[in-house]
């Protein structure tokens, strides 16, 4: 079973998008208060909201300073995998975002999607309801610039659209999920995942 986190690429199985909707640990256990830095920077609102919504002591600790480091991301992923292994499942994360859930006993998780999704949702609510999302978004667009303003220049530079292709047209194409180029091609993926050329090249 495969899934994505950022919503910018095609997903193999849509069920993965329902992850992180519910929690299984009480908010009162999270003995963390947000530091002043959580209210600083372009993504402050998203970090504060994720902190307030999380029912996980572990996750609130990660989010409390308003940033997610690579080490914190990897640790969260490892904890989700350990949690899943208690139910004979495992998870592999992809460098570009997204993941694949497998089995430790040779069974296909897709044979019982309802069970797999419930277990994965519970594990993510403990360790990664928002960590991956915030890491990927701040890595892709640290200053939280308008998506059209950073994506269209990338598409033009890649030769996927002409100079007359506007930001307004990109927004329309984005809403309709219908672009005048192969949105699954490597250059298009580059512009979707890393339009500013900050980490993927």
Coordinates of N, CA and C in Angstrom, one line a residue:
X1 N 0.9 -1.2 0.0 CA 0.0 0.0 0.0 C 0.9 1.2 0.0
X2 N 0.7 2.1 -0.9 CA 1.5 3.3 -1.0 C 0.6 4.5 -0.8
X3 N 1.3 5.6 -0.4 CA 0.6 6.9 -0.1 C 1.5 8.0 -0.2
X4 N 0.9 9.2 -0.1 CA 1.7 10.5 -0.2 C 1.3 11.4 0.9
X5 N 2.2 12.4 1.1 CA 2.0 13.3 2.2 C 1.7 14.7 1.7
X6 N 2.3 15.1 0.6 CA 2.2 16.5 0.2 C 1.1 16.8 -0.7
X7 N 0.5 15.8 -1.4 CA -0.7 16.0 -2.2 C -0.3 16.6 -3.6
X8 N 1.0 16.6 -3.9 CA 1.5 17.1 -5.2 C 1.8 16.1 -6.2
X9 N 1.7 14.8 -5.8 CA 2.0 13.7 -6.8 C 0.9 12.7 -6.8
X10 N 0.9 11.9 -7.8 CA -0.2 10.9 -7.9 C 0.0 9.9 -6.8
X11 N -1.1 9.4 -6.3 CA -1.0 8.4 -5.2 C -1.5 7.1 -5.7
X12 N -0.8 6.0 -5.2 CA -1.2 4.7 -5.7 C -2.5 4.2 -5.0
X13 N -2.6 4.6 -3.7 CA -3.8 4.1 -3.0 C -4.3 5.3 -2.2
X14 N -5.5 5.7 -2.5 CA -6.1 6.9 -1.9 C -6.3 6.8 -0.4
X15 N -6.5 5.6 0.0 CA -6.8 5.4 1.4 C -5.7 6.0 2.3
X16 N -4.5 6.1 1.9 CA -3.5 6.7 2.7 C -3.7 8.1 3.1
X17 N -4.5 8.8 2.3 CA -4.8 10.2 2.6 C -5.6 10.5 3.8
X18 N -6.2 9.4 4.4 CA -7.1 9.6 5.5 C -6.3 9.5 6.8
X19 N -4.9 9.4 6.7 CA -4.1 9.3 7.9 C -4.1 10.5 8.8
X20 N -3.9 10.2 10.1 CA -3.7 11.3 11.0 C -4.9 12.0 11.4
X21 N -6.1 11.5 11.2 CA -7.3 12.2 11.5 C -7.7 12.1 12.9
X22 N -7.3 11.0 13.6 CA -7.7 10.9 15.0 C -6.5 10.5 15.9
X23 N -6.6 10.8 17.2 CA -5.5 10.5 18.1 C -5.9 9.4 19.0
X24 N -4.8 8.8 19.7 CA -5.1 7.8 20.7 C -4.4 8.0 22.0
X25 N -3.8 9.2 22.1 CA -3.2 9.6 23.4 C -3.8 10.9 23.8
X26 N -4.0 11.1 25.1 CA -4.6 12.3 25.6 C -3.8 13.5 25.5
X27 N -4.4 14.7 25.2 CA -3.7 15.9 25.0 C -3.0 16.3 26.3
X28 N -3.6 15.9 27.5 CA -3.1 16.3 28.7 C -1.7 15.7 29.0
X29 N -1.4 14.6 28.4 CA -0.1 14.0 28.7 C 1.1 14.8 28.1
X30 N 0.8 15.7 27.1 CA 1.9 16.3 26.4 C 2.4 17.5 27.2
X31 N 3.4 17.2 28.0 CA 3.9 18.2 28.9 C 4.8 19.2 28.3
X32 N 4.4 19.8 27.2 CA 5.2 20.8 26.4 C 4.4 22.0 26.2
X33 N 5.1 23.1 26.3 CA 4.5 24.4 26.0 C 5.3 24.9 24.8
X34 N 4.6 25.6 23.8 CA 5.3 26.1 22.7 C 6.3 27.2 23.1
X35 N 7.5 27.2 22.5 CA 8.5 28.2 22.8 C 8.2 29.4 22.0
X36 N 8.8 30.6 22.3 CA 8.5 31.8 21.6 C 8.7 31.7 20.1
X37 N 9.7 30.8 19.7 CA 10.0 30.7 18.3 C 8.9 30.1 17.5
X38 N 8.0 29.4 18.1 CA 6.9 28.8 17.3 C 6.0 29.9 16.7
X39 N 6.1 31.1 17.2 CA 5.3 32.2 16.6 C 6.0 33.0 15.7
X40 N 7.2 32.6 15.3 CA 8.1 33.3 14.4 C 8.2 32.6 13.0
X41 N 8.3 33.5 12.0 CA 8.5 32.9 10.7 C 7.3 32.7 9.9
X42 N 7.4 32.5 8.6 CA 6.3 32.4 7.6 C 5.3 31.3 7.9
X43 N 5.8 30.2 8.6 CA 5.0 29.0 8.8 C 4.5 28.9 10.2
X44 N 4.6 30.1 10.9 CA 4.2 30.1 12.4 C 2.8 29.6 12.6
X45 N 1.8 30.1 11.8 CA 0.4 29.7 12.0 C 0.2 28.2 11.9
X46 N 0.9 27.6 10.9 CA 0.7 26.1 10.7 C 1.3 25.4 11.8
X47 N 2.5 25.8 12.3 CA 3.1 25.1 13.4 C 2.3 25.2 14.7
X48 N 1.8 26.4 14.9 CA 1.0 26.6 16.1 C -0.3 25.8 16.1
X49 N -0.9 25.8 14.9 CA -2.2 25.0 14.7 C -1.9 23.5 14.9
X50 N -0.8 23.0 14.3 CA -0.5 21.6 14.5 C -0.1 21.3 15.9
X51 N 0.5 22.2 16.6 CA 0.8 22.0 18.0 C -0.4 21.9 18.8
X52 N -1.4 22.8 18.6 CA -2.6 22.8 19.4 C -3.5 21.5 19.0
X53 N -3.4 21.1 17.8 CA -4.3 20.0 17.4 C -3.7 18.6 17.8
X54 N -2.4 18.5 18.0 CA -1.8 17.3 18.3 C -2.2 16.8 19.7
X55 N -2.4 15.5 19.8 CA -2.7 14.9 21.1 C -1.5 14.0 21.5
X56 N -0.4 14.2 20.9 CA 0.8 13.4 21.2 C 1.9 14.2 21.9
X57 N 2.3 13.7 23.0 CA 3.4 14.4 23.8 C 4.6 14.5 22.9
X58 N 4.9 13.4 22.2 CA 6.1 13.3 21.4 C 6.1 14.4 20.3
X59 N 5.0 14.4 19.6 CA 4.9 15.4 18.5 C 4.9 16.8 18.9
X60 N 4.2 17.1 20.0 CA 4.2 18.4 20.5 C 5.6 18.9 20.9
X61 N 6.4 18.0 21.4 CA 7.8 18.3 21.7 C 8.6 18.7 20.5
X62 N 8.3 18.0 19.4 CA 9.0 18.2 18.2 C 8.6 19.6 17.6
X63 N 7.3 19.9 17.7 CA 6.8 21.1 17.0 C 7.0 22.3 17.9
X64 N 7.3 22.2 19.1 CA 7.2 23.3 20.1 C 8.2 24.5 19.7
X65 N 9.2 24.2 19.0 CA 10.2 25.3 18.6 C 9.9 25.8 17.2
X66 N 8.9 25.4 16.6 CA 8.5 26.0 15.3 C 9.3 25.5 14.1
X67 N 10.0 24.4 14.2 CA 10.7 23.8 13.1 C 10.9 22.3 13.2
X68 N 11.1 21.7 12.1 CA 11.4 20.2 12.1 C 12.7 20.0 11.4
X69 N 13.6 19.4 12.1 CA 14.9 19.0 11.6 C 14.9 17.7 10.9
X70 N 15.9 17.4 10.1 CA 16.0 16.1 9.4 C 16.1 15.0 10.4
X71 N 16.8 15.2 11.5 CA 16.9 14.2 12.5 C 15.6 13.9 13.2
X72 N 14.8 15.0 13.4 CA 13.5 14.8 14.0 C 12.6 14.1 13.1
X73 N 12.6 14.4 11.8 CA 11.8 13.7 10.8 C 12.1 12.2 10.8
X74 N 13.4 11.9 10.7 CA 13.8 10.5 10.7 C 13.4 9.7 11.9
X75 N 13.5 10.4 13.1 CA 13.1 9.8 14.3 C 11.7 9.5 14.4
X76 N 10.9 10.5 13.9 CA 9.4 10.3 13.8 C 9.1 9.1 12.9
X77 N 9.7 9.0 11.8 CA 9.5 7.9 10.8 C 9.8 6.6 11.5
X78 N 11.0 6.5 12.2 CA 11.4 5.3 12.9 C 10.4 4.9 13.9
X79 N 9.8 5.8 14.6 CA 8.8 5.5 15.7 C 7.5 5.0 15.1
X80 N 7.1 5.6 13.9 CA 5.9 5.1 13.2 C 6.1 3.6 12.8
X81 N 7.3 3.4 12.2 CA 7.7 2.0 11.8 C 7.6 1.0 12.9
X82 N 8.2 1.4 14.0 CA 8.2 0.5 15.2 C 6.8 0.2 15.7
X83 N 6.0 1.3 15.7 CA 4.6 1.1 16.1 C 3.9 0.2 15.2
X84 N 4.1 0.3 13.9 CA 3.5 -0.6 12.9 C 3.9 -2.0 13.1
X85 N 5.2 -2.2 13.4 CA 5.7 -3.6 13.5 C 5.0 -4.4 14.6
X86 N 4.5 -3.7 15.6 CA 3.7 -4.4 16.6 C 2.5 -5.0 16.1
X87 N 2.1 -4.6 14.9 CA 0.9 -5.2 14.2 C 1.3 -5.9 12.9
X88 N 2.6 -6.3 12.8 CA 3.1 -7.0 11.7 C 3.0 -6.2 10.4
X89 N 3.2 -4.9 10.5 CA 3.3 -4.0 9.4 C 4.6 -3.2 9.4
X90 N 5.0 -2.7 8.3 CA 6.2 -1.8 8.2 C 5.9 -0.7 7.2
X91 N 6.8 0.3 7.3 CA 6.6 1.4 6.4 C 7.9 1.9 5.9
X92 N 7.9 2.2 4.6 CA 9.1 2.8 3.9 C 8.8 4.2 3.4
X93 N 9.6 5.1 3.7 CA 9.4 6.5 3.2 C 10.3 6.8 2.0
X94 N 9.7 7.6 1.1 CA 10.4 7.9 -0.1 C 11.0 9.3 0.0
X95 N 12.2 9.5 -0.6 CA 12.9 10.8 -0.5 C 12.1 12.0 -1.0
X96 N 11.3 11.7 -2.1 CA 10.5 12.8 -2.7 C 9.2 13.0 -1.9
X97 N 8.9 12.2 -0.9 CA 7.7 12.3 -0.2 C 6.8 11.1 -0.5
X98 N 5.9 10.8 0.4 CA 5.1 9.6 0.2 C 5.7 8.4 0.9
X99 N 5.0 7.3 0.9 CA 5.5 6.1 1.6 C 4.8 4.9 1.1
X100 N 5.3 3.7 1.5 CA 4.7 2.4 1.2 C 4.6 1.6 2.4
X101 N 3.5 1.0 2.7 CA 3.3 0.2 3.8 C 3.4 -1.3 3.4
X102 N 4.2 -2.1 4.1 CA 4.3 -3.5 3.8 C 4.0 -4.3 5.0
X103 N 4.3 -5.6 4.9 CA 4.0 -6.6 5.9 C 5.3 -7.3 6.4
X104 N 5.4 -7.5 7.6 CA 6.6 -8.3 8.2 C 6.4 -9.8 8.1
X105 N 5.2 -10.2 7.7 CA 4.9 -11.7 7.6 C 4.5 -12.1 6.2
X106 N 4.7 -11.3 5.2 CA 4.5 -11.7 3.8 C 3.1 -11.5 3.3
X107 N 2.2 -10.9 4.1 CA 0.8 -10.7 3.7 C 0.8 -9.3 3.1
X108 N -0.2 -9.1 2.1 CA -0.3 -7.8 1.5 C -1.2 -6.9 2.4
X109 N -0.8 -5.7 2.8 CA -1.6 -4.9 3.6 C -2.9 -4.5 2.9
X110 N -2.9 -4.5 1.6 CA -4.1 -4.1 0.8 C -5.2 -5.1 1.0
X111 N -4.9 -6.3 1.5 CA -5.9 -7.4 1.6 C -6.9 -7.0 2.7
X112 N -6.5 -6.1 3.6 CA -7.4 -5.6 4.6 C -7.1 -4.2 4.8
X113 N -7.5 -3.3 3.9 CA -7.2 -1.9 3.9 C -7.8 -1.2 5.1
X114 N -9.0 -1.7 5.5 CA -9.6 -1.0 6.7 C -8.7 -1.2 8.0
X115 N -8.2 -2.4 8.2 CA -7.4 -2.7 9.3 C -6.1 -1.9 9.2
X116 N -5.4 -2.0 8.0 CA -4.1 -1.3 7.8 C -4.3 0.2 8.0
X117 N -5.3 0.8 7.5 CA -5.5 2.2 7.6 C -5.7 2.6 9.1
X118 N -6.5 1.8 9.8 CA -6.8 2.1 11.2 C -5.5 2.0 12.0
X119 N -4.6 1.0 11.8 CA -3.4 0.9 12.6 C -2.4 2.0 12.2
X120 N -2.3 2.3 10.9 CA -1.4 3.4 10.5 C -1.9 4.8 11.0
X121 N -3.2 5.0 11.0 CA -3.7 6.2 11.6 C -3.4 6.4 13.1
X122 N -3.5 5.3 13.8 CA -3.2 5.3 15.2 C -1.7 5.6 15.5
X123 N -0.9 4.9 14.7 CA 0.6 5.2 14.9 C 1.0 6.6 14.5
X124 N 0.4 7.1 13.5 CA 0.7 8.5 13.1 C 0.2 9.5 14.1
X125 N -0.9 9.2 14.7 CA -1.5 10.1 15.7 C -0.6 10.2 16.9
X126 N 0.2 9.1 17.1 CA 1.1 9.1 18.2 C 2.4 9.9 17.9
X127 N 2.9 9.8 16.6 CA 4.2 10.2 16.3 C 4.4 11.2 15.1
X128 N 3.4 11.2 14.3 CA 3.6 12.0 13.0 C 2.3 12.4 12.4
X129 N 1.5 13.2 13.1 CA 0.3 13.7 12.5 C 0.6 14.9 11.5
X130 N 1.6 15.7 11.9 CA 1.9 16.8 11.1 C 3.4 17.0 10.8
X131 N 4.3 16.2 11.4 CA 5.7 16.4 11.3 C 6.2 16.3 9.9
X132 N 5.8 15.3 9.2 CA 6.3 15.1 7.8 C 5.8 16.2 6.9
X133 N 4.5 16.6 7.1 CA 3.9 17.6 6.2 C 4.6 18.9 6.4
X134 N 4.9 19.3 7.7 CA 5.5 20.6 7.9 C 7.0 20.6 7.5
X135 N 7.7 19.4 7.6 CA 9.1 19.3 7.2 C 9.1 19.5 5.7
X136 N 8.2 18.8 4.9 CA 8.2 18.9 3.5 C 7.9 20.3 3.0
X137 N 6.9 20.9 3.6 CA 6.4 22.2 3.1 C 7.5 23.3 3.4
X138 N 8.1 23.2 4.6 CA 9.1 24.2 4.9 C 10.4 24.0 4.1
X139 N 10.7 22.8 3.7 CA 11.8 22.5 2.9 C 11.6 23.0 1.5
X140 N 10.4 22.8 1.0 CA 10.1 23.1 -0.4 C 9.9 24.6 -0.6
X141 N 9.3 25.3 0.4 CA 9.0 26.7 0.3 C 9.2 27.4 1.6
X142 N 10.4 27.6 2.0 CA 10.7 28.1 3.4 C 10.1 29.4 3.7
X143 N 10.0 30.3 2.7 CA 9.5 31.6 2.9 C 8.0 31.7 2.7
X144 N 7.4 30.6 2.4 CA 5.9 30.5 2.2 C 5.5 31.5 1.1
X145 N 6.2 31.5 0.0 CA 5.8 32.3 -1.2 C 4.6 31.7 -1.9
X146 N 4.0 32.5 -2.7 CA 2.8 32.1 -3.4 C 3.2 31.0 -4.4
X147 N 2.5 29.9 -4.4 CA 2.8 28.7 -5.2 C 3.0 29.0 -6.7
X148 N 2.0 29.8 -7.2 CA 2.1 30.2 -8.6 C 3.4 31.0 -8.9
X149 N 3.7 31.8 -8.0 CA 4.9 32.7 -8.3 C 6.2 32.0 -8.3
X150 N 6.3 30.8 -7.6 CA 7.5 30.0 -7.6 C 7.5 28.9 -8.6
X151 N 6.3 28.4 -9.0 CA 6.2 27.3 -9.9 C 6.2 27.7 -11.3
X152 N 5.5 28.7 -11.7 CA 5.5 29.1 -13.1 C 6.9 29.5 -13.7
X153 N 7.7 30.2 -12.9 CA 9.1 30.4 -13.4 C 9.9 29.2 -13.6
X154 N 9.7 28.2 -12.7 CA 10.3 26.9 -12.9 C 9.9 26.2 -14.1
X155 N 8.6 26.2 -14.4 CA 8.0 25.6 -15.6 C 8.6 26.2 -16.9
X156 N 8.6 27.5 -16.8 CA 9.2 28.3 -18.0 C 10.6 27.9 -18.2
X157 N 11.4 27.9 -17.2 CA 12.8 27.6 -17.2 C 13.1 26.2 -17.8
X158 N 12.2 25.3 -17.4 CA 12.3 23.9 -17.9 C 11.8 23.7 -19.3
X159 N 11.2 24.7 -19.9 CA 10.7 24.6 -21.2 C 9.4 23.9 -21.3
X160 N 8.7 23.8 -20.2 CA 7.4 23.1 -20.2 C 6.2 24.0 -20.6
X161 N 6.4 25.3 -20.5 CA 5.4 26.2 -20.9 C 6.1 27.4 -21.5
X162 N 5.4 28.2 -22.3 CA 6.0 29.4 -22.9 C 5.9 30.6 -22.0
X163 N 6.5 31.7 -22.5 CA 6.6 32.9 -21.7 C 5.2 33.5 -21.4
X164 N 4.2 33.1 -22.3 CA 2.9 33.7 -22.1 C 2.0 32.9 -21.1
X165 N 2.6 31.8 -20.6 CA 1.8 31.0 -19.6 C 1.8 31.8 -18.3
X166 N 0.7 32.1 -17.8 CA 0.6 33.0 -16.6 C 0.3 32.3 -15.3
X167 N 0.5 33.0 -14.3 CA 0.2 32.5 -12.9 C -1.2 32.2 -12.8
X168 N -2.1 33.0 -13.3 CA -3.5 32.8 -13.3 C -3.9 31.5 -14.0
X169 N -3.3 31.3 -15.2 CA -3.5 30.0 -15.9 C -3.1 28.8 -15.1
X170 N -1.9 28.9 -14.5 CA -1.4 27.8 -13.7 C -2.4 27.5 -12.6
X171 N -3.0 28.5 -11.9 CA -4.0 28.2 -10.9 C -5.2 27.5 -11.4
X172 N -5.6 27.9 -12.6 CA -6.8 27.2 -13.2 C -6.4 25.8 -13.5
X173 N -5.3 25.6 -14.1 CA -4.9 24.2 -14.5 C -4.7 23.4 -13.2
X174 N -4.2 24.0 -12.1 CA -4.0 23.3 -10.9 C -5.3 22.8 -10.3
X175 N -6.3 23.7 -10.3 CA -7.6 23.4 -9.8 C -8.3 22.3 -10.6
X176 N -8.0 22.3 -11.9 CA -8.7 21.3 -12.8 C -7.8 20.1 -12.9
X177 N -6.6 20.1 -12.4 CA -5.7 19.0 -12.5 C -5.5 18.6 -14.0
X178 N -5.3 19.6 -14.8 CA -5.2 19.4 -16.3 C -4.2 20.5 -16.8
X179 N -2.9 20.0 -17.0 CA -1.9 20.9 -17.5 C -1.5 20.7 -18.9
X180 N -1.0 21.7 -19.6 CA -0.6 21.5 -21.0 C 0.8 20.8 -21.2
X181 N 1.1 20.0 -20.2 CA 2.4 19.2 -20.3 C 2.2 18.0 -19.4
X182 N 3.1 17.1 -19.5 CA 3.1 15.8 -18.8 C 3.4 16.1 -17.3
X183 N 2.4 16.2 -16.5 CA 2.6 16.5 -15.1 C 3.4 15.5 -14.3
X184 N 3.5 14.3 -14.9 CA 4.2 13.2 -14.2 C 5.7 13.1 -14.7
X185 N 6.0 13.9 -15.7 CA 7.4 13.9 -16.2 C 8.4 14.4 -15.2
X186 N 9.6 14.1 -15.4 CA 10.6 14.4 -14.4 C 10.8 15.9 -14.1
X187 N 10.8 16.7 -15.2 CA 10.9 18.1 -15.1 C 9.7 18.7 -14.4
X188 N 8.5 18.2 -14.7 CA 7.3 18.7 -14.0 C 7.3 18.3 -12.5
X189 N 7.8 17.1 -12.2 CA 7.9 16.7 -10.8 C 8.9 17.6 -10.1
X190 N 10.0 18.0 -10.7 CA 10.9 18.8 -10.1 C 10.3 20.2 -9.7
X191 N 9.5 20.7 -10.6 CA 8.9 22.0 -10.4 C 7.8 21.9 -9.3
X192 N 7.2 20.8 -9.2 CA 6.1 20.6 -8.2 C 6.8 20.4 -6.8
X193 N 7.8 19.6 -6.8 CA 8.4 19.2 -5.5 C 9.4 20.2 -5.0
X194 N 10.2 20.8 -5.9 CA 11.2 21.7 -5.5 C 11.4 22.9 -6.5
X195 N 10.4 23.7 -6.6 CA 10.4 24.8 -7.6 C 11.5 25.8 -7.5
X196 N 12.0 25.9 -6.3 CA 13.1 26.9 -6.0 C 14.5 26.3 -6.1
X197 N 14.5 24.9 -6.4 CA 15.8 24.3 -6.5 C 16.6 24.3 -5.3
X198 N 15.9 24.0 -4.1 CA 16.6 24.1 -2.8 C 17.2 22.8 -2.3
X199 N 16.6 21.7 -2.7 CA 17.0 20.5 -2.1 C 17.1 19.2 -3.0
X200 N 16.3 19.2 -4.1 CA 16.2 18.0 -4.8 C 17.2 17.8 -5.9
X201 N 17.8 18.9 -6.4 CA 18.7 18.8 -7.5 C 20.1 18.3 -7.0

